[in-house]
Coordinates of N, CA and C in Angstrom, one line a residue:
M1 N -28.4 -63.4 4.1 CA -27.3 -63.4 3.2 C -27.5 -62.3 2.1
K2 N -28.7 -62.1 1.7 CA -29.0 -61.1 0.7 C -28.7 -59.7 1.2
S3 N -29.1 -59.4 2.5 CA -28.9 -58.1 3.1 C -27.4 -57.9 3.3
N4 N -26.7 -58.9 3.6 CA -25.2 -58.8 3.7 C -24.6 -58.3 2.4
N5 N -25.0 -58.9 1.3 CA -24.5 -58.5 0.0 C -24.9 -57.1 -0.4
F6 N -26.1 -56.7 0.1 CA -26.6 -55.4 -0.2 C -25.7 -54.3 0.5
F7 N -25.4 -54.6 1.8 CA -24.5 -53.7 2.5 C -23.1 -53.6 2.0
K8 N -22.6 -54.7 1.5 CA -21.3 -54.8 0.8 C -21.3 -53.9 -0.4
A9 N -22.4 -54.0 -1.2 CA -22.5 -53.2 -2.4 C -22.6 -51.7 -2.1
I10 N -23.4 -51.4 -1.1 CA -23.5 -50.0 -0.6 C -22.2 -49.5 -0.2
F11 N -21.4 -50.3 0.6 CA -20.1 -49.9 1.1 C -19.1 -49.6 -0.1
I12 N -19.1 -50.5 -1.1 CA -18.2 -50.4 -2.2 C -18.6 -49.1 -3.0
L13 N -19.9 -48.9 -3.2 CA -20.4 -47.7 -3.9 C -20.0 -46.4 -3.2
G14 N -20.0 -46.5 -1.8 CA -19.6 -45.4 -1.0 C -18.1 -45.1 -1.2
L15 N -17.3 -46.1 -1.2 CA -15.9 -45.9 -1.4 C -15.6 -45.3 -2.8
L16 N -16.3 -45.9 -3.8 CA -16.1 -45.3 -5.1 C -16.5 -43.9 -5.3
A17 N -17.6 -43.6 -4.6 CA -18.1 -42.2 -4.6 C -17.2 -41.2 -3.9
G18 N -16.4 -41.7 -2.9 CA -15.5 -40.9 -2.2 C -14.3 -40.6 -3.1
C19 N -14.1 -41.4 -4.2 CA -12.9 -41.1 -5.1 C -13.2 -40.0 -6.1
A20 N -14.5 -39.6 -6.2 CA -14.8 -38.5 -7.1 C -15.1 -37.3 -6.2
Q21 N -14.7 -36.2 -6.6 CA -14.9 -35.0 -5.9 C -15.1 -33.8 -6.8
K22 N -15.9 -32.8 -6.3 CA -16.2 -31.7 -7.2 C -15.1 -30.6 -6.9
D23 N -14.7 -30.0 -8.0 CA -13.8 -28.9 -7.9 C -14.6 -27.7 -7.4
P24 N -14.2 -27.0 -6.3 CA -14.9 -26.0 -5.7 C -15.0 -24.7 -6.6
V25 N -14.1 -24.6 -7.5 CA -14.1 -23.4 -8.4 C -14.9 -23.6 -9.6
T26 N -14.6 -24.7 -10.3 CA -15.3 -25.0 -11.6 C -16.6 -25.8 -11.4
G27 N -16.7 -26.6 -10.4 CA -17.8 -27.4 -10.1 C -17.7 -28.7 -10.9
E28 N -16.6 -29.0 -11.6 CA -16.4 -30.2 -12.4 C -16.1 -31.3 -11.4
N29 N -16.5 -32.5 -11.8 CA -16.1 -33.7 -11.1 C -14.7 -34.0 -11.3
K30 N -13.9 -34.3 -10.2 CA -12.5 -34.7 -10.3 C -12.4 -36.1 -9.8
Y31 N -11.7 -36.9 -10.5 CA -11.4 -38.3 -10.1 C -10.2 -38.3 -9.2
I32 N -10.2 -38.9 -8.1 CA -9.1 -39.0 -7.2 C -8.7 -40.5 -7.2
E33 N -7.5 -40.8 -7.6 CA -7.0 -42.1 -7.7 C -6.9 -42.7 -6.3
P34 N -7.6 -43.8 -6.0 CA -7.6 -44.4 -4.7 C -6.3 -45.1 -4.3
D35 N -5.5 -45.5 -5.3 CA -4.3 -46.2 -5.1 C -3.2 -45.2 -4.8
L36 N -2.6 -45.2 -3.6 CA -1.6 -44.2 -3.2 C -0.4 -44.3 -4.1
K37 N 0.0 -45.4 -4.4 CA 1.2 -45.6 -5.3 C 1.0 -44.9 -6.6
K38 N -0.2 -45.1 -7.3 CA -0.4 -44.5 -8.6 C -0.6 -43.0 -8.4
R39 N -1.1 -42.5 -7.3 CA -1.2 -41.1 -7.1 C 0.1 -40.4 -7.0
T40 N 1.0 -41.1 -6.3 CA 2.4 -40.5 -6.2 C 3.1 -40.5 -7.5
E41 N 2.9 -41.6 -8.3 CA 3.6 -41.6 -9.6 C 3.0 -40.5 -10.5
Q42 N 1.7 -40.3 -10.4 CA 1.1 -39.2 -11.3 C 1.6 -37.8 -10.8
A43 N 1.8 -37.6 -9.5 CA 2.3 -36.4 -9.0 C 3.7 -36.2 -9.4
R44 N 4.5 -37.3 -9.4 CA 5.9 -37.2 -9.8 C 6.1 -36.9 -11.3
D45 N 5.2 -37.5 -12.1 CA 5.3 -37.3 -13.5 C 4.8 -35.9 -13.9
K46 N 3.9 -35.3 -13.1 CA 3.5 -33.9 -13.4 C 4.5 -32.9 -13.1
G47 N 5.4 -33.2 -12.1 CA 6.5 -32.3 -11.8 C 6.1 -31.3 -10.7
G48 N 7.0 -30.6 -10.2 CA 6.7 -29.6 -9.1 C 6.8 -30.3 -7.8
G49 N 5.8 -30.1 -7.0 CA 5.9 -30.6 -5.6 C 6.0 -29.4 -4.6
I50 N 6.4 -29.7 -3.4 CA 6.5 -28.7 -2.4 C 7.5 -27.6 -2.8
F51 N 8.6 -28.0 -3.4 CA 9.6 -27.0 -3.7 C 9.7 -26.6 -5.2
G52 N 8.6 -26.9 -5.9 CA 8.5 -26.5 -7.3 C 9.4 -27.3 -8.2
N53 N 9.9 -26.8 -9.2 CA 10.8 -27.5 -10.2 C 12.3 -27.2 -9.9
I54 N 12.7 -27.4 -8.7 CA 14.1 -27.1 -8.3 C 15.0 -28.1 -9.0
G55 N 16.0 -27.5 -9.7 CA 17.0 -28.4 -10.3 C 16.6 -28.9 -11.7
K56 N 15.4 -28.6 -12.2 CA 15.0 -29.0 -13.5 C 15.1 -27.8 -14.5
N57 N 15.6 -28.1 -15.7 CA 15.8 -27.1 -16.7 C 14.7 -27.2 -17.8
S58 N 13.4 -27.0 -17.4 CA 12.4 -27.1 -18.3 C 12.1 -25.8 -18.9
K59 N 11.6 -25.8 -20.2 CA 11.4 -24.5 -20.9 C 10.1 -23.8 -20.4
D60 N 9.2 -24.6 -19.8 CA 7.9 -24.0 -19.3 C 8.1 -23.4 -17.9
Q61 N 9.2 -23.5 -17.3 CA 9.5 -23.0 -16.0 C 9.6 -21.5 -16.1
S62 N 8.8 -20.7 -15.4 CA 8.8 -19.3 -15.5 C 9.9 -18.7 -14.6
S63 N 10.6 -17.7 -15.1 CA 11.6 -17.0 -14.4 C 11.5 -15.5 -14.8
V64 N 11.8 -14.7 -13.9 CA 11.7 -13.2 -14.1 C 13.0 -12.7 -14.5
D65 N 13.0 -12.0 -15.6 CA 14.2 -11.3 -16.1 C 14.0 -9.8 -16.0
F66 N 14.6 -9.2 -15.0 CA 14.2 -7.8 -14.7 C 14.4 -6.8 -15.9
K67 N 15.4 -7.1 -16.7 CA 15.6 -6.2 -17.8 C 14.5 -6.2 -18.9
S68 N 13.7 -7.3 -18.9 CA 12.7 -7.4 -19.9 C 11.3 -7.6 -19.2
S69 N 11.2 -7.3 -17.9 CA 10.0 -7.6 -17.2 C 9.0 -6.5 -17.4
N70 N 8.0 -6.4 -16.5 CA 6.9 -5.5 -16.5 C 7.3 -4.1 -16.9
V71 N 6.7 -3.5 -17.9 CA 7.0 -2.2 -18.4 C 6.6 -1.1 -17.4
L72 N 5.6 -1.3 -16.6 CA 5.2 -0.3 -15.6 C 6.3 -0.3 -14.5
W73 N 6.8 -1.5 -14.1 CA 7.8 -1.6 -13.1 C 9.0 -0.8 -13.5
R74 N 9.5 -1.0 -14.8 CA 10.7 -0.3 -15.2 C 10.4 1.2 -15.4
A75 N 9.2 1.6 -15.8 CA 8.9 3.0 -16.0 C 8.9 3.7 -14.6
T76 N 8.4 3.0 -13.6 CA 8.4 3.6 -12.2 C 9.8 3.8 -11.8
L77 N 10.6 2.8 -11.9 CA 12.0 3.0 -11.5 C 12.7 4.1 -12.2
K78 N 12.4 4.3 -13.5 CA 13.0 5.3 -14.3 C 12.4 6.7 -14.0
S79 N 11.1 6.8 -13.8 CA 10.5 8.1 -13.5 C 10.8 8.6 -12.1
L80 N 11.0 7.7 -11.2 CA 11.3 8.1 -9.8 C 12.7 7.8 -9.3
E81 N 13.6 7.8 -10.3 CA 15.0 7.4 -9.9 C 15.7 8.5 -9.0
F82 N 15.1 9.7 -8.9 CA 15.7 10.7 -8.1 C 15.4 10.4 -6.6
L83 N 14.4 9.6 -6.3 CA 14.0 9.3 -4.9 C 14.8 8.2 -4.4
P84 N 15.2 8.2 -3.1 CA 15.9 7.1 -2.5 C 15.0 5.9 -2.4
L85 N 15.5 4.8 -2.9 CA 14.7 3.5 -2.9 C 14.9 2.9 -1.5
M86 N 13.7 2.6 -0.9 CA 13.7 1.9 0.4 C 13.5 0.4 0.3
N87 N 12.5 0.0 -0.5 CA 12.2 -1.4 -0.6 C 11.5 -1.6 -2.0
A88 N 11.9 -2.7 -2.6 CA 11.3 -3.1 -3.9 C 11.0 -4.6 -3.9
D89 N 9.8 -5.0 -4.0 CA 9.4 -6.4 -3.9 C 8.7 -6.7 -5.2
Y90 N 9.4 -7.2 -6.2 CA 8.8 -7.5 -7.5 C 7.7 -8.5 -7.4
S91 N 7.9 -9.6 -6.6 CA 6.8 -10.6 -6.5 C 5.6 -10.1 -5.8
G92 N 5.8 -9.2 -4.9 CA 4.6 -8.6 -4.2 C 4.0 -7.4 -4.9
G93 N 4.8 -6.9 -5.9 CA 4.2 -5.8 -6.7 C 4.2 -4.5 -6.0
V94 N 5.3 -4.2 -5.2 CA 5.3 -2.9 -4.4 C 6.7 -2.3 -4.5
I95 N 6.8 -1.0 -4.7 CA 8.0 -0.3 -4.6 C 7.8 0.8 -3.5
I96 N 8.6 0.9 -2.5 CA 8.5 1.9 -1.5 C 9.8 2.8 -1.5
Y97 N 9.6 4.1 -1.7 CA 10.7 5.0 -1.7 C 10.8 5.6 -0.3
D98 N 12.0 6.0 0.1 CA 12.3 6.6 1.4 C 11.9 8.1 1.3
W99 N 12.0 8.8 2.4 CA 11.7 10.2 2.5 C 12.7 11.0 1.6
Y100 N 12.2 11.9 0.9 CA 13.0 12.8 0.0 C 12.7 14.2 0.3
S101 N 13.8 15.0 0.4 CA 13.7 16.4 0.7 C 14.3 17.2 -0.5
N102 N 13.5 18.1 -1.0 CA 13.9 19.0 -2.1 C 14.9 20.0 -1.5
P103 N 16.1 20.2 -2.1 CA 17.0 21.1 -1.5 C 16.5 22.6 -1.4
N104 N 15.5 22.9 -2.2 CA 14.9 24.3 -2.0 C 13.9 24.4 -0.9
K105 N 13.4 23.2 -0.4 CA 12.5 23.2 0.7 C 12.9 22.1 1.7
P106 N 14.0 22.4 2.5 CA 14.5 21.4 3.4 C 13.6 21.0 4.6
T107 N 12.6 21.8 4.9 CA 11.7 21.4 6.0 C 10.6 20.5 5.5
E108 N 10.5 20.3 4.2 CA 9.4 19.5 3.7 C 10.0 18.2 3.0
Q109 N 9.4 17.1 3.3 CA 9.8 15.8 2.7 C 8.6 15.1 2.2
I110 N 8.9 14.2 1.1 CA 7.8 13.4 0.6 C 8.3 11.9 0.6
K111 N 7.3 11.0 0.7 CA 7.6 9.6 0.6 C 6.5 9.0 -0.3
I112 N 6.9 8.2 -1.3 CA 6.0 7.6 -2.2 C 6.1 6.1 -2.2
S113 N 4.9 5.5 -2.3 CA 4.8 4.0 -2.4 C 4.0 3.7 -3.7
V114 N 4.4 2.7 -4.4 CA 3.7 2.4 -5.7 C 3.3 0.9 -5.5
Q115 N 2.0 0.6 -5.8 CA 1.5 -0.7 -5.7 C 1.1 -1.1 -7.1
F116 N 1.5 -2.2 -7.6 CA 1.2 -2.7 -9.0 C 0.0 -3.7 -8.8
L117 N -1.1 -3.3 -9.5 CA -2.4 -4.1 -9.3 C -2.5 -5.1 -10.4
N118 N -1.9 -4.9 -11.6 CA -1.8 -5.9 -12.7 C -0.7 -5.5 -13.6
N119 N -0.4 -6.3 -14.6 CA 0.7 -6.1 -15.5 C 0.3 -5.3 -16.8
E120 N -0.9 -4.9 -17.0 CA -1.3 -4.2 -18.2 C -0.9 -2.8 -18.1
L121 N -0.7 -2.2 -19.2 CA -0.3 -0.8 -19.3 C -1.6 0.1 -19.4
R122 N -2.2 0.3 -18.2 CA -3.4 1.1 -18.0 C -3.2 1.9 -16.7
S123 N -4.0 3.0 -16.7 CA -3.9 3.9 -15.5 C -4.4 3.2 -14.2
D124 N -5.3 2.3 -14.3 CA -5.7 1.6 -13.1 C -4.9 0.4 -12.7
S125 N -3.7 0.3 -13.3 CA -2.8 -0.9 -13.0 C -1.9 -0.5 -11.9
I126 N -1.8 0.7 -11.5 CA -0.9 1.1 -10.4 C -1.6 2.0 -9.5
K127 N -1.2 2.0 -8.2 CA -1.8 2.8 -7.2 C -0.6 3.5 -6.5
I128 N -0.8 4.9 -6.4 CA 0.3 5.7 -5.8 C -0.2 6.2 -4.5
V129 N 0.6 6.1 -3.5 CA 0.3 6.7 -2.2 C 1.5 7.6 -1.8
A130 N 1.2 8.8 -1.6 CA 2.3 9.8 -1.2 C 2.0 10.4 0.1
H131 N 3.0 10.6 0.9 CA 2.9 11.2 2.2 C 3.9 12.4 2.2
K132 N 3.5 13.4 3.0 CA 4.4 14.6 3.2 C 4.7 14.8 4.7
K133 N 5.9 15.2 4.9 CA 6.3 15.4 6.3 C 6.8 16.9 6.4
N134 N 6.2 17.6 7.2 CA 6.7 19.0 7.5 C 7.3 19.1 8.8
C135 N 8.5 19.6 8.9 CA 9.3 19.7 10.1 C 9.6 21.2 10.4
D136 N 9.2 21.7 11.6 CA 9.5 23.0 12.0 C 11.0 23.0 12.5
N137 N 11.3 22.0 13.3 CA 12.7 21.8 13.8 C 12.9 20.3 13.9
I138 N 14.0 19.9 14.4 CA 14.3 18.5 14.4 C 13.3 17.6 15.2
N139 N 12.7 18.1 16.3 CA 11.8 17.3 17.1 C 10.4 17.5 16.8
K140 N 10.0 18.4 15.9 CA 8.6 18.7 15.7 C 8.3 18.6 14.2
C141 N 7.7 17.4 13.9 CA 7.3 17.1 12.5 C 5.8 16.6 12.5
S142 N 5.2 16.8 11.4 CA 3.8 16.3 11.2 C 3.8 15.6 9.8
N143 N 3.1 14.5 9.8 CA 2.9 13.7 8.6 C 1.5 13.7 8.2
L144 N 1.3 13.8 6.9 CA 0.0 13.8 6.3 C 0.0 13.2 4.9
E145 N -1.1 12.7 4.4 CA -1.2 12.2 3.1 C -1.3 13.3 2.1
V146 N -0.5 13.2 1.0 CA -0.5 14.3 0.0 C -1.8 14.2 -0.8
D147 N -2.2 15.3 -1.3 CA -3.5 15.4 -2.0 C -3.5 14.5 -3.3
Q148 N -4.6 14.0 -3.7 CA -4.8 13.1 -4.8 C -4.2 13.6 -6.1
Q149 N -4.2 14.9 -6.3 CA -3.7 15.5 -7.5 C -2.2 15.2 -7.7
F150 N -1.5 15.3 -6.6 CA 0.0 15.0 -6.7 C 0.2 13.5 -7.1
A151 N -0.6 12.6 -6.4 CA -0.5 11.2 -6.7 C -0.9 10.9 -8.2
S152 N -1.9 11.6 -8.7 CA -2.3 11.5 -10.0 C -1.2 11.9 -11.0
S153 N -0.5 13.0 -10.7 CA 0.5 13.5 -11.6 C 1.7 12.5 -11.6
V154 N 2.0 11.9 -10.5 CA 3.1 10.9 -10.4 C 2.7 9.7 -11.3
K155 N 1.4 9.3 -11.1 CA 0.9 8.1 -11.9 C 1.0 8.4 -13.4
E156 N 0.6 9.6 -13.8 CA 0.6 10.0 -15.2 C 2.0 10.0 -15.8
S157 N 2.9 10.5 -15.0 CA 4.3 10.5 -15.4 C 4.8 9.1 -15.6
I158 N 4.5 8.1 -14.7 CA 4.9 6.7 -14.9 C 4.2 6.1 -16.1
I159 N 2.9 6.4 -16.3 CA 2.2 5.8 -17.5 C 2.8 6.3 -18.8
N160 N 3.1 7.6 -18.8 CA 3.7 8.2 -20.0 C 5.1 7.6 -20.3
S161 N 5.9 7.4 -19.2 CA 7.2 6.8 -19.4 C 7.1 5.3 -19.9
A162 N 6.1 4.6 -19.3 CA 5.9 3.2 -19.8 C 5.5 3.2 -21.2
R163 N 4.7 4.1 -21.7 CA 4.3 4.1 -23.1 C 5.5 4.4 -24.0
L164 N 6.4 5.3 -23.6 CA 7.6 5.5 -24.4 C 8.5 4.3 -24.4
I165 N 8.6 3.6 -23.3 CA 9.4 2.4 -23.3 C 8.8 1.3 -24.2
K166 N 7.5 1.2 -24.2 CA 6.8 0.2 -25.0 C 7.0 0.6 -26.5
I167 N 6.9 1.9 -26.9 CA 7.1 2.3 -28.2 C 8.5 2.0 -28.7
E168 N 9.5 2.3 -27.8 CA 10.9 1.9 -28.2 C 11.1 0.4 -28.4
E169 N 10.5 -0.4 -27.5 CA 10.6 -1.8 -27.7 C 10.0 -2.3 -29.0
S170 N 8.8 -1.8 -29.3 CA 8.2 -2.2 -30.6 C 9.0 -1.8 -31.8
K171 N 9.7 -0.7 -31.7 CA 10.6 -0.2 -32.8 C 11.7 -1.2 -33.0
K172 N 12.3 -1.6 -31.8 CA 13.4 -2.6 -31.9 C 13.0 -3.9 -32.4
E173 N 11.8 -4.3 -32.1 CA 11.3 -5.6 -32.5 C 11.1 -5.7 -34.0
K174 N 10.7 -4.5 -34.6 CA 10.4 -4.4 -36.0 C 11.7 -4.5 -36.9
K175 N 12.8 -4.1 -36.3 CA 14.1 -4.1 -37.0 C 14.6 -5.5 -37.2

């Protein structure tokens, strides 16, 4: 009888130990509620779920307002507005421009892609990739990546434009 109680105690301890779990990132012990009904009530009260906070008007819900969003994003659109826009994915942090031909050099075209690495106003926050297409005639074209100096000058132009936008915004806030 004593061994039977011992196994019951071990079984109960095993169940209780299964309710505690370590967070793989922080290493902290997390308690997992064993009662399914209580867990669902906790999840409901926390909000969100599979579809996020759809239909809720909470103030902590984040939404992107493009007119006041990332300064680098706006500076890029402003600096390269002469290029035809092919694709802009704000959530993915990428702007891809289509091929552009300078009227003075119709056989040469450039294409620029901008990748946003973070939201800070720093030179390492964006990555510029530029390609050049040279065409001798309609059927004979060659593509190659443009030298890094060109990409650096485009990046510098965007950063300078972002700084000017930031200065203008701070002047408006002071008023």
